[in-house]
Short mmCIF file of C-alpha atoms in Angstrom, two decimals:
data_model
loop_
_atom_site.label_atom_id
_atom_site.label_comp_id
_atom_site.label_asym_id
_atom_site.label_seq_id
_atom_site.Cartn_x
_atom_site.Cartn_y
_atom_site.Cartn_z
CA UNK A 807 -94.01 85.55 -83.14
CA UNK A 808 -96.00 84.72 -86.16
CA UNK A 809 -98.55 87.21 -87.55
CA UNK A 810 -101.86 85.86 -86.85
CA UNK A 811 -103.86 86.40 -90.62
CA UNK A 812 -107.47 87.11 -90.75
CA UNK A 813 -107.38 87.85 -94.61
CA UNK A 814 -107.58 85.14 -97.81
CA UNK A 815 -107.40 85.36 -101.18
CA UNK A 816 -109.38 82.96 -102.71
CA UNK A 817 -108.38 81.93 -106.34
CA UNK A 818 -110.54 81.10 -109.77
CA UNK A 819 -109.33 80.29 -112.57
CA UNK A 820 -111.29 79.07 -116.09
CA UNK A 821 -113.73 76.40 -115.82
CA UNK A 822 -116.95 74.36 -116.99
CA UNK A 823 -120.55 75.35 -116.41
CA UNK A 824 -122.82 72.84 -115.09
CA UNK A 825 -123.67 72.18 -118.68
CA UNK A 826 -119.97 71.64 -119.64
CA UNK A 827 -119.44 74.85 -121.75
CA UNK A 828 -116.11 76.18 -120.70
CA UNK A 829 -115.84 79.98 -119.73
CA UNK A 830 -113.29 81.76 -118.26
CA UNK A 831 -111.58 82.81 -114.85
CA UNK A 832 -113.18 86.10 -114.43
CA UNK A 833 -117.18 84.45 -115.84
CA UNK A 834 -116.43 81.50 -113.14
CA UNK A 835 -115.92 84.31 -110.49
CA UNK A 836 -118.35 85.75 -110.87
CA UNK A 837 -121.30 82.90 -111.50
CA UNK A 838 -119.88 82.11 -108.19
CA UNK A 839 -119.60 85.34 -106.17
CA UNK A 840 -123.45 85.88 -107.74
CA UNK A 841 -124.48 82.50 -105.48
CA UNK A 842 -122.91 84.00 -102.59
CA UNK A 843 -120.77 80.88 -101.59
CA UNK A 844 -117.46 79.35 -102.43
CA UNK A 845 -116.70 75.88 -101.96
CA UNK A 846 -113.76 74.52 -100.47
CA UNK A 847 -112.03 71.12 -100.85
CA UNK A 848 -110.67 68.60 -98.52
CA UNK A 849 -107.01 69.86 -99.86
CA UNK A 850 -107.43 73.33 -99.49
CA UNK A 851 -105.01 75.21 -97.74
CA UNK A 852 -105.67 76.64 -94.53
CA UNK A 853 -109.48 75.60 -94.73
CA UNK A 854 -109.50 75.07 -90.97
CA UNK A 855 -108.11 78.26 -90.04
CA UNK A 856 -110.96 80.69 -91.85
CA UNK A 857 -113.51 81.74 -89.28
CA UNK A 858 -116.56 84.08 -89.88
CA UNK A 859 -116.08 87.83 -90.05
CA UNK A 860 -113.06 87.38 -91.84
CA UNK A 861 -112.11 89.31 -95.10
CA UNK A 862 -110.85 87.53 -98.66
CA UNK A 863 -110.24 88.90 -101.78
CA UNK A 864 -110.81 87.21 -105.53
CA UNK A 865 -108.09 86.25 -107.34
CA UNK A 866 -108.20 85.16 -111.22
CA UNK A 867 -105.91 82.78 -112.06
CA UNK A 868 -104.45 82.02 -115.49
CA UNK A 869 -102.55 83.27 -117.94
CA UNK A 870 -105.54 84.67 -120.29
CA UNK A 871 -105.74 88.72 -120.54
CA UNK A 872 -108.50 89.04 -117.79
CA UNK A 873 -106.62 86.62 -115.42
CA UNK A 874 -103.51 87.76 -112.51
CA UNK A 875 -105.92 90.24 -111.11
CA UNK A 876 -107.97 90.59 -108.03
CA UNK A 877 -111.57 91.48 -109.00
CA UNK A 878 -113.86 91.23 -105.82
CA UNK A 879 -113.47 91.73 -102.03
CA UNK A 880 -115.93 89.40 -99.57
CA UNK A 881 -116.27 89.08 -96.28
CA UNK A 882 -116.92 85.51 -94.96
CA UNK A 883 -120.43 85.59 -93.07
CA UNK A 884 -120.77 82.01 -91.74
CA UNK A 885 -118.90 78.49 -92.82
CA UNK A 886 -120.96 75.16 -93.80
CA UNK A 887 -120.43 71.97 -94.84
CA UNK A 888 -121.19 71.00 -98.13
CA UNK A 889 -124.45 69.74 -98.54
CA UNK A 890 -125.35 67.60 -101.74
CA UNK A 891 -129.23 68.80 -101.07
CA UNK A 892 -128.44 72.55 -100.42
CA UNK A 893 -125.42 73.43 -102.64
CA UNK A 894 -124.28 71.19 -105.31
CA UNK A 895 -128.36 72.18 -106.92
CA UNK A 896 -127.95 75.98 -107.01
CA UNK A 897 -123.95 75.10 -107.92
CA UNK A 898 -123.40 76.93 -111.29
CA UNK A 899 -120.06 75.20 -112.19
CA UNK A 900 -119.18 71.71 -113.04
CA UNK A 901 -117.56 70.71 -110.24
CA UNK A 902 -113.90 68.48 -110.73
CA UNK A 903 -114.27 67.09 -106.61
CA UNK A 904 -116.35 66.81 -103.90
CA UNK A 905 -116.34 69.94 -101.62
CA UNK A 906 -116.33 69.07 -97.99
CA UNK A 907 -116.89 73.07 -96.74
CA UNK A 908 -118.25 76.08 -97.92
CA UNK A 909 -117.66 79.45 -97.13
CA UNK A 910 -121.23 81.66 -97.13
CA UNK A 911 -120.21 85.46 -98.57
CA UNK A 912 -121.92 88.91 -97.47
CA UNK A 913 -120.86 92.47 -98.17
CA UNK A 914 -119.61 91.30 -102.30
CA UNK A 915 -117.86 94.05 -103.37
CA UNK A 916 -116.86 93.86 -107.18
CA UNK A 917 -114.06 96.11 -107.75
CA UNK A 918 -114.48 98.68 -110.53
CA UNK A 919 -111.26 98.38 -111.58
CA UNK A 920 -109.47 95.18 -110.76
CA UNK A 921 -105.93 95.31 -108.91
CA UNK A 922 -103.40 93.84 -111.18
CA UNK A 923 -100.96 91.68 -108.83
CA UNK A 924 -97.90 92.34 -111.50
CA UNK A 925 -97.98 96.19 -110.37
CA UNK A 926 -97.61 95.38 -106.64
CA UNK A 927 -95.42 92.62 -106.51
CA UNK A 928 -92.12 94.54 -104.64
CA UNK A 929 -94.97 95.61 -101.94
CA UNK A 930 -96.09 91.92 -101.25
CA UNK A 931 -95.20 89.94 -98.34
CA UNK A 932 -95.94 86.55 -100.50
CA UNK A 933 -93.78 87.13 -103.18
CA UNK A 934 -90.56 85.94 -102.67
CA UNK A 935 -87.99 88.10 -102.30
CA UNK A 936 -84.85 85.96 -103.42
CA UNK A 937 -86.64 85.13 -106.50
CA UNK A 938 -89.94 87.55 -107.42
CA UNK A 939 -89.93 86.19 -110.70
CA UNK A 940 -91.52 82.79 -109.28
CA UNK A 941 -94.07 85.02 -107.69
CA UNK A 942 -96.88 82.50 -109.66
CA UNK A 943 -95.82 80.11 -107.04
CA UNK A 944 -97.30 81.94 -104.56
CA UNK A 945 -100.70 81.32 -106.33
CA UNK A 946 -101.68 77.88 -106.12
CA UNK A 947 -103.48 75.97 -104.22
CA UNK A 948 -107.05 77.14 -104.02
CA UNK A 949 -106.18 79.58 -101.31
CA UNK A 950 -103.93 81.86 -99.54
CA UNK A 951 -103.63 83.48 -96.36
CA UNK A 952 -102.92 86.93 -96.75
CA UNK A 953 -100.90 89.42 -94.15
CA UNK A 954 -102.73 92.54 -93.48
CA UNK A 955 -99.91 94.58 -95.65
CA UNK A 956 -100.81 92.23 -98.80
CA UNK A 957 -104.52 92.34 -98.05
CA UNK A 958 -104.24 96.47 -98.18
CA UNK A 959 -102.15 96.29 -101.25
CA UNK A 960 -104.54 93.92 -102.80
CA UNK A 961 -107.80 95.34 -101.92
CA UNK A 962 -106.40 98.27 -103.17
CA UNK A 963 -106.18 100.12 -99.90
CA UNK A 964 -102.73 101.69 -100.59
#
């Protein structure tokens, strides 16, 4: 039987203030875990599975020296669609698509120290075990379900 997963990692990577001034992975992260809500696209993985009360973790994605990390833990406090009126004005990134959902944040914790993924990779159900050296793979997409074992590894739990 599959594991049913209640966890996410949700992934950033560099990107474009509303004004068009490019910043990086970790500055994006945060502009948007400071807003309290994440969108989500009509292409995102496993949208349709997240449900309130559920846990996700921030992921920085890229190869620049702040980036491979997970930086923040959230816990997904309600799910809305996106509304041009409501979100795209307090919105602090340009934005490449339309979002069709977003997912509202409480309890933001920003981790103190981030947890590099690199150091935990032969602990991690989503790495691939033939190959762990494509473990980059893993992270696309916009989103990932996460097993409890890889959301305790990640969160920094273990």
């Amino acid at each position: 039987m599959k594991e049913l997963r209640n966890h996410y990692l949700l992934m950033k990577r560099d990107g474009f203030t509303a004004s068009g001034e490019l910043i990086g992975a970790t500055e994006s992260a945060l502009a948007l875990l400071d807003i309290g809500f994440w969108p989500l696209f009509k292409r995102t993985p496993g949208r349709k599975m997240v449900k309130p009360g559920q846990k996700a973790l921030i992921y920085l994605a890229g190869r620049d020296k702040d980036c491979q990390r997970i930086i923040a833990s959230v816990t997904i406090e309600s799910i809305a669609e996106w509304s041009k009126q409501l979100h795209a004005e307090q919105y602090p990134l340009m934005l490449d698509d339309i979002p069709n959902l977003v997912l509202n944040f409480s309890d933001i914790q920003i981790f103190k120290t981030p947890v590099l993924i690199k150091e935990h990779l032969d602990k991690l159900d989503l790495v691939p075990k033939q190959n762990p050296a494509k473990w980059g793979m893993a992270m696309v997409g916009g989103m990932k379900s996460l097993s409890d074992n890889d959301y305790r590894v990640l969160s920094g739990s273990i």
